[in-house]
Tab-separated table of C-alpha atoms in Angstrom:
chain	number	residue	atom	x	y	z
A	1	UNK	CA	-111.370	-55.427	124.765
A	2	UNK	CA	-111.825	-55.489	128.500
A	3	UNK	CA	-116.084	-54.447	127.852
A	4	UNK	CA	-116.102	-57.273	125.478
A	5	UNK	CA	-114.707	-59.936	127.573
A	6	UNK	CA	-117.578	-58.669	130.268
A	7	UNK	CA	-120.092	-58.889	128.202
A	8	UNK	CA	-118.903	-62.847	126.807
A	9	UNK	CA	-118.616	-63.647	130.462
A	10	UNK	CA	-121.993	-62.422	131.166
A	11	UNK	CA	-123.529	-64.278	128.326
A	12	UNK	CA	-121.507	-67.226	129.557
A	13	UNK	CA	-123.250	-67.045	133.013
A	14	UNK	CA	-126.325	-66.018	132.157
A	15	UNK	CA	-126.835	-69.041	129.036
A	16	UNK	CA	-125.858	-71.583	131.339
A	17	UNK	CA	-127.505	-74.793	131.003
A	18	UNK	CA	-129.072	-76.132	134.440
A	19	UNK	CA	-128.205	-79.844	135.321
A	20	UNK	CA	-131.058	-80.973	136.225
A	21	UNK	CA	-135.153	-79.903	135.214
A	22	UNK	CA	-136.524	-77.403	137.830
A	23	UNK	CA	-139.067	-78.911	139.524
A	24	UNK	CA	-141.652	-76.554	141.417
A	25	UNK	CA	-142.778	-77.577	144.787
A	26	UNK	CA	-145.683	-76.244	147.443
A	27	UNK	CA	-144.970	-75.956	150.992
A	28	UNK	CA	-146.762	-73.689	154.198
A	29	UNK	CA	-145.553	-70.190	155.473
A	30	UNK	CA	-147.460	-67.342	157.014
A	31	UNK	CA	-147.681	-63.366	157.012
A	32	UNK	CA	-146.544	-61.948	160.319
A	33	UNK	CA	-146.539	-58.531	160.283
A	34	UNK	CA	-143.741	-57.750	162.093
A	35	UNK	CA	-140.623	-59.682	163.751
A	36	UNK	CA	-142.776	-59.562	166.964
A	37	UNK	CA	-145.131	-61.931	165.193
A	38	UNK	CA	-142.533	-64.185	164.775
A	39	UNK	CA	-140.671	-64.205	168.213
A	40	UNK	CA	-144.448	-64.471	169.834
A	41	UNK	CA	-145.805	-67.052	167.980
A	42	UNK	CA	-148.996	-64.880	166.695
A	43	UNK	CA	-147.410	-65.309	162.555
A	44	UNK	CA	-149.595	-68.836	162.558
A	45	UNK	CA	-152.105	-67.084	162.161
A	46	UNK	CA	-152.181	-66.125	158.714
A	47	UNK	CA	-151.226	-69.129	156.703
A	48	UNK	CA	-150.185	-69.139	153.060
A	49	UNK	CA	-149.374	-71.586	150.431
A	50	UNK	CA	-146.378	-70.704	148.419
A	51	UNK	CA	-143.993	-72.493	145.500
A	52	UNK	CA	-140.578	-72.907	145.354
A	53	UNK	CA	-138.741	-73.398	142.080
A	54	UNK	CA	-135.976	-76.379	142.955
A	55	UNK	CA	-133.087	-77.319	141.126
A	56	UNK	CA	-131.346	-80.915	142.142
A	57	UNK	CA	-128.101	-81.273	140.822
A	58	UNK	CA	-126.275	-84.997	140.640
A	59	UNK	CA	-125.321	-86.503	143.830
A	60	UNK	CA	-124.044	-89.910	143.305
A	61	UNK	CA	-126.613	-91.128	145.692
A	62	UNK	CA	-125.416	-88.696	149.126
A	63	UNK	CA	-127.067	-85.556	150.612
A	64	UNK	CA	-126.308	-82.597	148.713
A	65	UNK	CA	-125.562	-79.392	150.680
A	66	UNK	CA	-128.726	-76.828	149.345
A	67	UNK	CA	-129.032	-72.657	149.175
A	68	UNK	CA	-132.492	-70.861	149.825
A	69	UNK	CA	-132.788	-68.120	146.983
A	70	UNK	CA	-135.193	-65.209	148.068
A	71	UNK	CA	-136.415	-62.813	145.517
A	72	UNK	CA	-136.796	-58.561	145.878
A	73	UNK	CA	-139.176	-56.600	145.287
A	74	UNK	CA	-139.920	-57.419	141.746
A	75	UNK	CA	-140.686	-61.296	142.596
A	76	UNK	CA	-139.576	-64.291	140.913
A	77	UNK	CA	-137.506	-63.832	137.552
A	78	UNK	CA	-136.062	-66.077	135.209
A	79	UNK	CA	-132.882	-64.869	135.681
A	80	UNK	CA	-131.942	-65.971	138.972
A	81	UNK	CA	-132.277	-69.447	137.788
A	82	UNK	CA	-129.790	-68.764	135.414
A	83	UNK	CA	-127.165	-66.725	136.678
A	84	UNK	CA	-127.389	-67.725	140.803
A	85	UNK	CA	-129.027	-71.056	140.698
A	86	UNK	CA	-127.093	-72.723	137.894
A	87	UNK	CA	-123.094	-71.764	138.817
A	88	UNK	CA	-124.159	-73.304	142.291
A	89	UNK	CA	-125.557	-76.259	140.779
A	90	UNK	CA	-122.628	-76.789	138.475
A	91	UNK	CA	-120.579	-77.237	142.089
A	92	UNK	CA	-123.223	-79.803	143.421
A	93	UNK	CA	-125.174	-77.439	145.009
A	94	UNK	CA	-129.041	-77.710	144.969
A	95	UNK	CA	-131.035	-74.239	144.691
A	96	UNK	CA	-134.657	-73.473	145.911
A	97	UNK	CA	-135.916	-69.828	144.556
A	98	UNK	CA	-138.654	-69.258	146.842
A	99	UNK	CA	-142.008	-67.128	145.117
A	100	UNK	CA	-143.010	-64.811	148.032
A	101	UNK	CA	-145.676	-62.959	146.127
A	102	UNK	CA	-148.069	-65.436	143.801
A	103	UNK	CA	-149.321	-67.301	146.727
A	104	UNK	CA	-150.017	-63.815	148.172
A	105	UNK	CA	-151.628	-62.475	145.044
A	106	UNK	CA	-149.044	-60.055	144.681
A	107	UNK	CA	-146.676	-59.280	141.805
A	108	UNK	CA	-144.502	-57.249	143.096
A	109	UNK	CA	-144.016	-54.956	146.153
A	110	UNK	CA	-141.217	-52.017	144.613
A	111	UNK	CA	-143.736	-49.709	144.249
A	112	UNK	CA	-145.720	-50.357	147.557
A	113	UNK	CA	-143.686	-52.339	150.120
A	114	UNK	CA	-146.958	-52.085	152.068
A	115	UNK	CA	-148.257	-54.812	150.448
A	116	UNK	CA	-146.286	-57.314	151.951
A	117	UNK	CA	-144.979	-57.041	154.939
A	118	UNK	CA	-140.638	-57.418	155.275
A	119	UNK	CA	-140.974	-59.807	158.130
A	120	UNK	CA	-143.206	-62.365	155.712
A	121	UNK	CA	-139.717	-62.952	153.200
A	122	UNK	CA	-138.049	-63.263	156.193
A	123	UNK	CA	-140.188	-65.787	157.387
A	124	UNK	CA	-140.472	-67.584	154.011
A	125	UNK	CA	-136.955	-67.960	154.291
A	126	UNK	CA	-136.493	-70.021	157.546
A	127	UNK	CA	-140.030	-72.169	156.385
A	128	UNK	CA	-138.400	-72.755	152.685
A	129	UNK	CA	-134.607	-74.126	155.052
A	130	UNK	CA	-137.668	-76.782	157.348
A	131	UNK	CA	-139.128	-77.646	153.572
A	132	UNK	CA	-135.452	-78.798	151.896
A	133	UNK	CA	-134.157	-80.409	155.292
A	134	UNK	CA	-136.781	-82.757	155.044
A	135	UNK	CA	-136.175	-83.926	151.380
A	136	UNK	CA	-134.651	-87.039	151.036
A	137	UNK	CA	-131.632	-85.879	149.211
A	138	UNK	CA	-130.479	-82.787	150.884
A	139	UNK	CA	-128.529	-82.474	153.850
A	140	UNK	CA	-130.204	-80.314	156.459
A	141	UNK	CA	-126.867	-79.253	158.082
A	142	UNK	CA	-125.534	-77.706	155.213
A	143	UNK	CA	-128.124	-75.349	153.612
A	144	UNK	CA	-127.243	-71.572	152.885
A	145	UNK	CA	-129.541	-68.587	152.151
A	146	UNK	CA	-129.049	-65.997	149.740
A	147	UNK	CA	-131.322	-63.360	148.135
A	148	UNK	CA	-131.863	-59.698	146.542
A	149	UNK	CA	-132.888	-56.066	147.783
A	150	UNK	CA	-135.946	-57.181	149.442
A	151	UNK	CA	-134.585	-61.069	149.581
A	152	UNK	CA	-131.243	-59.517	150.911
A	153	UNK	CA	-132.947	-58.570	153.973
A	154	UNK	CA	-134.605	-62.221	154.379
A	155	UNK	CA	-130.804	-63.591	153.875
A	156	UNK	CA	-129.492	-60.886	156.202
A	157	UNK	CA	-132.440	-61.337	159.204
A	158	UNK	CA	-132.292	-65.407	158.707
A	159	UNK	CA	-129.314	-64.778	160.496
A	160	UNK	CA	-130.596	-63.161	163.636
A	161	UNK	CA	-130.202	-65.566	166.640
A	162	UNK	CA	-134.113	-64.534	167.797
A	163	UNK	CA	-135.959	-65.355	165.344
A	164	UNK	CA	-134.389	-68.883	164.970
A	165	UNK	CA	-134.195	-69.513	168.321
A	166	UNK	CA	-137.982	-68.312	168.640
A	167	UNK	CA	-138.690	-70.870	165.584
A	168	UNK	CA	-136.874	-74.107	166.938
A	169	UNK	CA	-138.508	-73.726	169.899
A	170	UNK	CA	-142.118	-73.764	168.968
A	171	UNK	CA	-140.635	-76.631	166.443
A	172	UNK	CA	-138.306	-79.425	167.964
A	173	UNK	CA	-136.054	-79.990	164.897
A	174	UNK	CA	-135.922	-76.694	163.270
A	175	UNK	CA	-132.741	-76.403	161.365
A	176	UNK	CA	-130.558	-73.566	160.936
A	177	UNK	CA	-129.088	-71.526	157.980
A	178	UNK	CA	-124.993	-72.821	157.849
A	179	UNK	CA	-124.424	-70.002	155.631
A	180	UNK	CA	-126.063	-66.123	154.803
A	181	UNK	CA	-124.889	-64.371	152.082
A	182	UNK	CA	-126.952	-61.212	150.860
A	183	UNK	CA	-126.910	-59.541	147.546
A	184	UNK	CA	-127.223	-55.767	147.776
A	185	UNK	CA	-129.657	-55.968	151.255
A	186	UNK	CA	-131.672	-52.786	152.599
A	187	UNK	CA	-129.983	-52.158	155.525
A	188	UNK	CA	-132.029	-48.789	156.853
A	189	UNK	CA	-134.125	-51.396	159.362
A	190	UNK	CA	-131.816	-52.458	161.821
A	191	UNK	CA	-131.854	-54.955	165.511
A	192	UNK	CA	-131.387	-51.689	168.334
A	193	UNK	CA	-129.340	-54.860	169.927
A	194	UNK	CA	-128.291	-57.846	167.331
A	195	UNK	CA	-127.861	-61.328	168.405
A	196	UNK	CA	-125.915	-62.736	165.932
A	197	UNK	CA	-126.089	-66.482	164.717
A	198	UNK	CA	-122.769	-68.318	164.746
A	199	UNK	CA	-123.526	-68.884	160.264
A	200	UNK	CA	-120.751	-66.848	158.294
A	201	UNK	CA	-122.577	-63.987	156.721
A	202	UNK	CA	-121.233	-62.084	153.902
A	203	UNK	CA	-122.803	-58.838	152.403
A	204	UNK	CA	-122.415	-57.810	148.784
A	205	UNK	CA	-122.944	-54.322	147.899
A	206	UNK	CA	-122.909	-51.627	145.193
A	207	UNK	CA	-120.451	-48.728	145.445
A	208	UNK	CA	-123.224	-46.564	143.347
A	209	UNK	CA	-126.047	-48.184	144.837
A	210	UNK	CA	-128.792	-45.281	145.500
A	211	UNK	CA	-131.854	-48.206	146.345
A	212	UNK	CA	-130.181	-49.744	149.003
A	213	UNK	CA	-126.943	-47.149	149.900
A	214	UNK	CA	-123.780	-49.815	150.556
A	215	UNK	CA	-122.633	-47.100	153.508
A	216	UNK	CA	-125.186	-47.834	155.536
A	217	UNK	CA	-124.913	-51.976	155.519
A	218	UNK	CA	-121.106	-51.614	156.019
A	219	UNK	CA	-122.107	-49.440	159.210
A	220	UNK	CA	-123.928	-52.470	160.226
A	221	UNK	CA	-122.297	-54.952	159.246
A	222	UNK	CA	-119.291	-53.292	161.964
A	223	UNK	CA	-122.045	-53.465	164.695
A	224	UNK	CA	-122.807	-56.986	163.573
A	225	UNK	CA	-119.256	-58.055	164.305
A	226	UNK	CA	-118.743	-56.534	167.408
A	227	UNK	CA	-121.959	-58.700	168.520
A	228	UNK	CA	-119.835	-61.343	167.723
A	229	UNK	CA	-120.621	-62.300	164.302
A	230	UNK	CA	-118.857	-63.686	161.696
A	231	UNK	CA	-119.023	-61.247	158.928
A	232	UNK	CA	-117.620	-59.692	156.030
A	233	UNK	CA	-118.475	-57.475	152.989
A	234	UNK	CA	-117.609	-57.057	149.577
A	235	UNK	CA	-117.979	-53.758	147.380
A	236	UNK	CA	-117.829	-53.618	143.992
A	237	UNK	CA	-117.321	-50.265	142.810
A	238	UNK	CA	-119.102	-50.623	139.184
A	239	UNK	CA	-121.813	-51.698	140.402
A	240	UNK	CA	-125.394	-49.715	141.553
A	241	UNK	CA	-128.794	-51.722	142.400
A	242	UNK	CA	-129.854	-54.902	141.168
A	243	UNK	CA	-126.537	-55.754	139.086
A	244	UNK	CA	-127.156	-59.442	139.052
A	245	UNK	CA	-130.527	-58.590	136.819
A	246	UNK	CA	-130.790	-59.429	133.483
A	247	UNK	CA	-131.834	-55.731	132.354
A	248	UNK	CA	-130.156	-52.746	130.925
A	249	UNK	CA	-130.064	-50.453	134.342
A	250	UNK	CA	-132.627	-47.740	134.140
A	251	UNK	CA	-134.079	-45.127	136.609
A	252	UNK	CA	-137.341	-46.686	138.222
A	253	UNK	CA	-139.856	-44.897	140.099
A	254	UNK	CA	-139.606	-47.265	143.088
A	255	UNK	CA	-140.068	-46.499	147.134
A	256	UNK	CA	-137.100	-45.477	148.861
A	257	UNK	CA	-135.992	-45.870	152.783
A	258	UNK	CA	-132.454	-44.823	152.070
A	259	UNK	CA	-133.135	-41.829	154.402
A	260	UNK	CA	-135.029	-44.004	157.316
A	261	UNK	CA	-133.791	-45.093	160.923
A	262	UNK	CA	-136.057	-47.761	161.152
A	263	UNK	CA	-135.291	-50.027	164.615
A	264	UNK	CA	-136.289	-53.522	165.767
A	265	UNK	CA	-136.716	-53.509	169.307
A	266	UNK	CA	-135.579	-56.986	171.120
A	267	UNK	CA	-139.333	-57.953	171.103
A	268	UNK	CA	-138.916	-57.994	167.084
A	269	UNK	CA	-141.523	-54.713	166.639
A	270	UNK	CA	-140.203	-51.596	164.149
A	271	UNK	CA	-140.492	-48.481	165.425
A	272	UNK	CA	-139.677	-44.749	162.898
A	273	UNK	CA	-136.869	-43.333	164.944
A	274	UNK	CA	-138.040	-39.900	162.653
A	275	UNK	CA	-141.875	-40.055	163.251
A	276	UNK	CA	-142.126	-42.802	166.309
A	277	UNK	CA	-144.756	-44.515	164.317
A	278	UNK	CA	-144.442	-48.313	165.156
A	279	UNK	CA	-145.643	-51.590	163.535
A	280	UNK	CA	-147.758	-53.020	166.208
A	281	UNK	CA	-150.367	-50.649	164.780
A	282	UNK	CA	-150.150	-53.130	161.235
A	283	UNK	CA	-147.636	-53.099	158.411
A	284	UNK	CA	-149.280	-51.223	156.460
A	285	UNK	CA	-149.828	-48.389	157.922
A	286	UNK	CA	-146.632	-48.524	159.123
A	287	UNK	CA	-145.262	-48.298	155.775
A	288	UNK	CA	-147.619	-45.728	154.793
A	289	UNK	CA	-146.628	-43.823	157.798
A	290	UNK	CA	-142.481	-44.322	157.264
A	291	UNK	CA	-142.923	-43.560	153.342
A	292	UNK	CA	-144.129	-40.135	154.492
A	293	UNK	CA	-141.925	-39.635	157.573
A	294	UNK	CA	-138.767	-40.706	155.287
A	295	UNK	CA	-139.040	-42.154	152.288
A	296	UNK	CA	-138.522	-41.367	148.788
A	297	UNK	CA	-138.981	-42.462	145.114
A	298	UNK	CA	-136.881	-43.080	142.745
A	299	UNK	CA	-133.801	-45.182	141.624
A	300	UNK	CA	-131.274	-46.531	139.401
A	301	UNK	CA	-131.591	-50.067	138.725
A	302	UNK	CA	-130.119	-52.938	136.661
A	303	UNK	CA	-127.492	-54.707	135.707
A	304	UNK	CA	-123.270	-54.387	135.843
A	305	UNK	CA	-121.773	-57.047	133.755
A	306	UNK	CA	-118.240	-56.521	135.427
A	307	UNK	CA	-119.766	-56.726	138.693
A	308	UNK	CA	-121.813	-59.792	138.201
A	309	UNK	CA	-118.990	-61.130	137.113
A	310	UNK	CA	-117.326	-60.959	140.372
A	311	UNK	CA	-120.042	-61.336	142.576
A	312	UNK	CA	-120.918	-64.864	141.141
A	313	UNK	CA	-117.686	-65.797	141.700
A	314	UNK	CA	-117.562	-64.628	145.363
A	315	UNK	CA	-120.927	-66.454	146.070
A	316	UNK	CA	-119.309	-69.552	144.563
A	317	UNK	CA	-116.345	-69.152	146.518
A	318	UNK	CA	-118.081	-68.449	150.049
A	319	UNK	CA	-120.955	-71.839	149.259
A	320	UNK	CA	-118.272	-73.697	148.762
A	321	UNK	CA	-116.149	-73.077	151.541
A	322	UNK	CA	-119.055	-72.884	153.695
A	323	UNK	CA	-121.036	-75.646	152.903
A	324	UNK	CA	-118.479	-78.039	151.285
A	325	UNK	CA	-120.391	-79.565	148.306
C-alpha cells in the first residue's frame, strides 16, 4: 500500500499541469575556466549565448519572487519542468531552467566533465539571477537558485561571498541569490577558506548516493557554518543519485570524483591535493589530469519515488519561507 501511494504521488508531481506556457528566452554568459576567471575579470572573454526555459506564474499585476534552475551533467530535461518548476509555480513562484550546454554545443558533460568547465554553470547561474532581475515582473530581491549534481554545485558556489562580490563590482547593480538550495551537489571541490553569503542554503542529499557521496557535503556543509553561514541539510535515506529524474535508476558508466580533494584557493584557482595538478594550466587538462590522479567511473543513477516525494516538499517549504511568494 505504502509503494503504491509513492508511486500515485509521483505521478501526481510529475503530470502536473504548468500555469502558464514556458516561454524560452536568450541572454549572455561566458566560459571561465576556473573561479579565478571569475574573481579576475578574465571570464569576458569567452562569451556565449545561452536559453533559458521560463515559466511565469499569475501575479495579479506585482513582482513575483523567481528560482534559477541549473541542470547536471546530462543537460536540460523535460522533467525538471515538471516536477521542480511546476510545484513552485503552483505557489506563485516563477522558474528559469537555464540550458548550459546547447549554446556550448555540448549535450552533456557525465561522461567527460572536461568539456565544460564547473566554473561556466556556476557562472551561468549568477548571469541567468542579472537576466530575471531585470524583467518587468519579477522581483530582483527575492530570487533563489536551485539545481542538480553538476547544477548542485552552481546552486552551492552561487553562494560564495567572492564570486558575487567579484561580480557586483565589475557590475553596479548586480543582484544577489536570497536563497540556495542544492539537490544532491558534488561536494569533492571545496573553498580551502569559504566566505559565506548571508542567503540560507540548504543541501539535499542521498543516503546511498555513490555519484556525489552525501558524507562528504555534510563535512562541508559543518565548515560552511562555522564560516558563518546559514545552513542546513537534509538526507533522505531511500534515496541514491539523481532521485528527482524521471528514469528507472540504473548503473551508468559516468566520471567519478568521489575519491578527489580538489581545493579552491582564495584567488578562485583548483588545485589536486593528490597529484598538485592545478587549473591555471586550462580545464581541461585539469580534468584529464584529476580523472587519472582520482577519479573513477561508474554509478547508480535515477529516480526514488519516496524520496522525491519529500524533497519537493522540502524545496517548497524552504522557497516559501525564504522568498515569501
Amino acid at each position: 500500500m505504502r509503494a503504491a501511494l509513492l508511486a500515485l504521488g509521483l505521478l501526481a508531481v510529475s503530470t502536473a499541469v504548468q500555469a502558464e506556457p514556458v516561454e524560452v528566452l536568450s541572454f549572455g554568459s561566458f566560459t571561465p575556466q576556473d573561479y579565478a576567471g571569475i574573481i579576475n575579470g578574465t571570464y569576458r572573454q569567452s562569451p556565449v549565448e545561452l536559453q533559458g526555459h521560463l515559466s511565469l506564474p499569475p501575479s495579479s499585476g506585482r513582482r513575483i519572487p523567481a528560482v534559477v534552475i541549473v541542470p547536471g551533467s546530462g543537460g536540460y530535461a523535460q522533467w525538471m519542468q515538471d516536477t521542480v518548476a511546476a510545484p513552485l509555480n503552483r505557489i506563485g513562484i516563477a522558474t528559469l531552467i537555464v540550458d548550459s550546454f546547447s549554446g556550448r554545443g555540448v549535450k552533456e558533460t557525465a561522461r567527460d566533465q572536461g568539456r565544460v568547465p564547473m566554473a561556466a554553470s556556476v557562472l551561468d547561474g549568477f548571469q541567468a539571477l542579472a537576466m530575471l532581475a531585470r524583467h518587468p515582473g519579477i522581483d530582483g530581491q527575492r530570487i533563489g537558485i536551485t539545481g542538480f549534481s553538476r547544477g548542485g554545485v552552481a546552486a552551492l558556489f552561487t553562494a560564495e561571498r567572492r564570486l558575487a562580490d567579484a561580480l557586483a563590482a565589475g557590475n553596479p547593480g548586480q543582484p544577489r541569490f536570497a536563497a540556495h538550495l542544492p539537490f544532491y551537489p558534488g561536494c569533492s571541490t571545496q573553498w580551502d577558506n569559504p566566505r559565506p553569503a548571508a542567503a540560507p542554503l540548504l543541501l539535499l542529499l542521498g543516503a546511498r548516493d555513490d555519484y556525489t557521496p552525501a558524507a562528504i557535503c555534510l563535512a562541508y556543509a559543518v565548515r560552511l557554518r562555522l564560516a558563518g553561514a546559514d545552513v542546513n541539510t537534509r538526507l533522505y535515506d531511500t534515496a541514491g543519485h539523481a532521485w528527482m529524474a524521471d528514469y528507472p535508476a540504473r548503473r551508468s558508466n559516468v566520471q567519478t570524483f568521489g575519491e578527489c580533494d580538489l581545493r579552491i584557493e582564495d584567488d578562485g584557482q583548483i588545485r589536486d591535493a593528490k597529484s598538485g595538478a592545478s587549473s591555471r594550466e586550462g580545464w581541461k587538462e585539469f580534468a584529464a589530469k584529476v580523472m587519472t590522479s582520482c577519479g573513477g567511473t561508474g554509478a547508480t543513477i535515477g529516480a526514488d519515488a519516496e524520496a522525491r516525494i519529500a524533497a519537493t516538499a522540502d524545496m517548497v517549504a524552504f522557497f516559501r519561507r525564504t522568498l515569501r511568494p
